[in-house]
Steps between C-alpha positions, in 0.01 A plus 500: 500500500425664150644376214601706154469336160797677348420677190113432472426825387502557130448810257174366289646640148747209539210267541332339218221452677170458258185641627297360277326191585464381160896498428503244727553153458184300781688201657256340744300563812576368807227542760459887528855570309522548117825436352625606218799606235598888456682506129591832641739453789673203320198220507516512876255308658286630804204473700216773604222467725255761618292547866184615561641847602586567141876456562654326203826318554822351263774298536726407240852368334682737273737217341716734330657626871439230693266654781110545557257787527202609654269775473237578733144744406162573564316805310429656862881561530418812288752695675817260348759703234670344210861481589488618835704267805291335761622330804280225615493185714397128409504292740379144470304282772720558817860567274708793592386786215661559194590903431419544147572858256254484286396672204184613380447377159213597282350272310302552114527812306239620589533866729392435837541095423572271810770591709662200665844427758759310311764355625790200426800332655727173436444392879220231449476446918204777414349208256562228724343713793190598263430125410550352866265746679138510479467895589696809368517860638563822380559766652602886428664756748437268791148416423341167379359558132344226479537118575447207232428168494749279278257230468672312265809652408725276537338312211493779326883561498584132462291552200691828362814291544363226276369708290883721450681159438228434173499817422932480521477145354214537174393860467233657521175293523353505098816674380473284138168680465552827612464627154172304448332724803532822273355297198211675284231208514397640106726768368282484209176618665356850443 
């Protein structure tokens, strides 16, 4: 039986997502996960790991509407379009599949940047199915995409979590010296 995550797909203009690396906030690694802060979709934590395939995946919190995200890429999926629907399948070990509208979302400013699948819900099963299972599946119009080991990921998420409530509780990590990091070392040099 296929399930739906209601409302997963999302316009991306409504997302603050940042593209740039640098805007955000590095949290920790945790074995072949980073995780770290975006500023720009409300200091959400999240977690992104990469395979040897060149597929590039992220899961997040967006604390301001109480649900996650994830997008999904590799450069070889040259054929993505910004805004357009997608209808895929996740499935996770031997889990019924999830159906999932996504949206492709491209990422930087750049013409011809990164196109990526982006999608979000408030049903957190998907999480709970993503850390418990050790291998996830894609697949689009019937046909596996590709299938990932999650080595890890329920660390990874247990981490994100931690990493939301200090985020919720203190701020963002360095926050007293945020002005500091745009500091002129010598303003008086020539």
């Amino acid at each position: 039986m296929l399930r739906k995550i209601a409302g997963l797909a999302i316009a991306a203009s409504a997302w603050g997502l940042t593209a740039e690396a640098q805007d955000n906030v590095f949290w920790r690694s945790v074995g072949n996960w980073e995780i770290s802060i975006d500023p720009g979709l409300s200091n959400g934590c999240y977690a992104v790991s990469s395979w040897s395939s060149g597929t590039v995946l992220r899961i997040g919190l967006n604390p301001a509407e109480d649900s996650f995200y994830f997008l999904i890429g590799n450069e070889d999926w040259a054929s993505l379009e910004d805004d357009r629907e997608y209808e895929i399948k996740i499935r996770f070990g031997p889990q019924p599949a999830w159906n999932i509208s996504a949206r492709g979302l491209r990422l930087g400013d750049a013409p011809g940047g990164d196109v990526y699948l982006h999608a979000k819900s408030e049903n957190f099963d998907f999480v709970e199915e993503f850390m418990r299972e050790a291998r996830m599946t894609m697949f689009y119009r019937q046909s596996a995409v590709e299938t990932f080991v999650l080595k890890g990921s329920s660390r990874a998420f247990q981490e994100v979590r931690k990493c939301q409530r200090a985020v919720a509780e203190n701020g963002l990590p360095g926050d007293d010296d945020l002005a500091s990091r745009d500091r002129v070392v010598d303003p008086f040099a020539e």
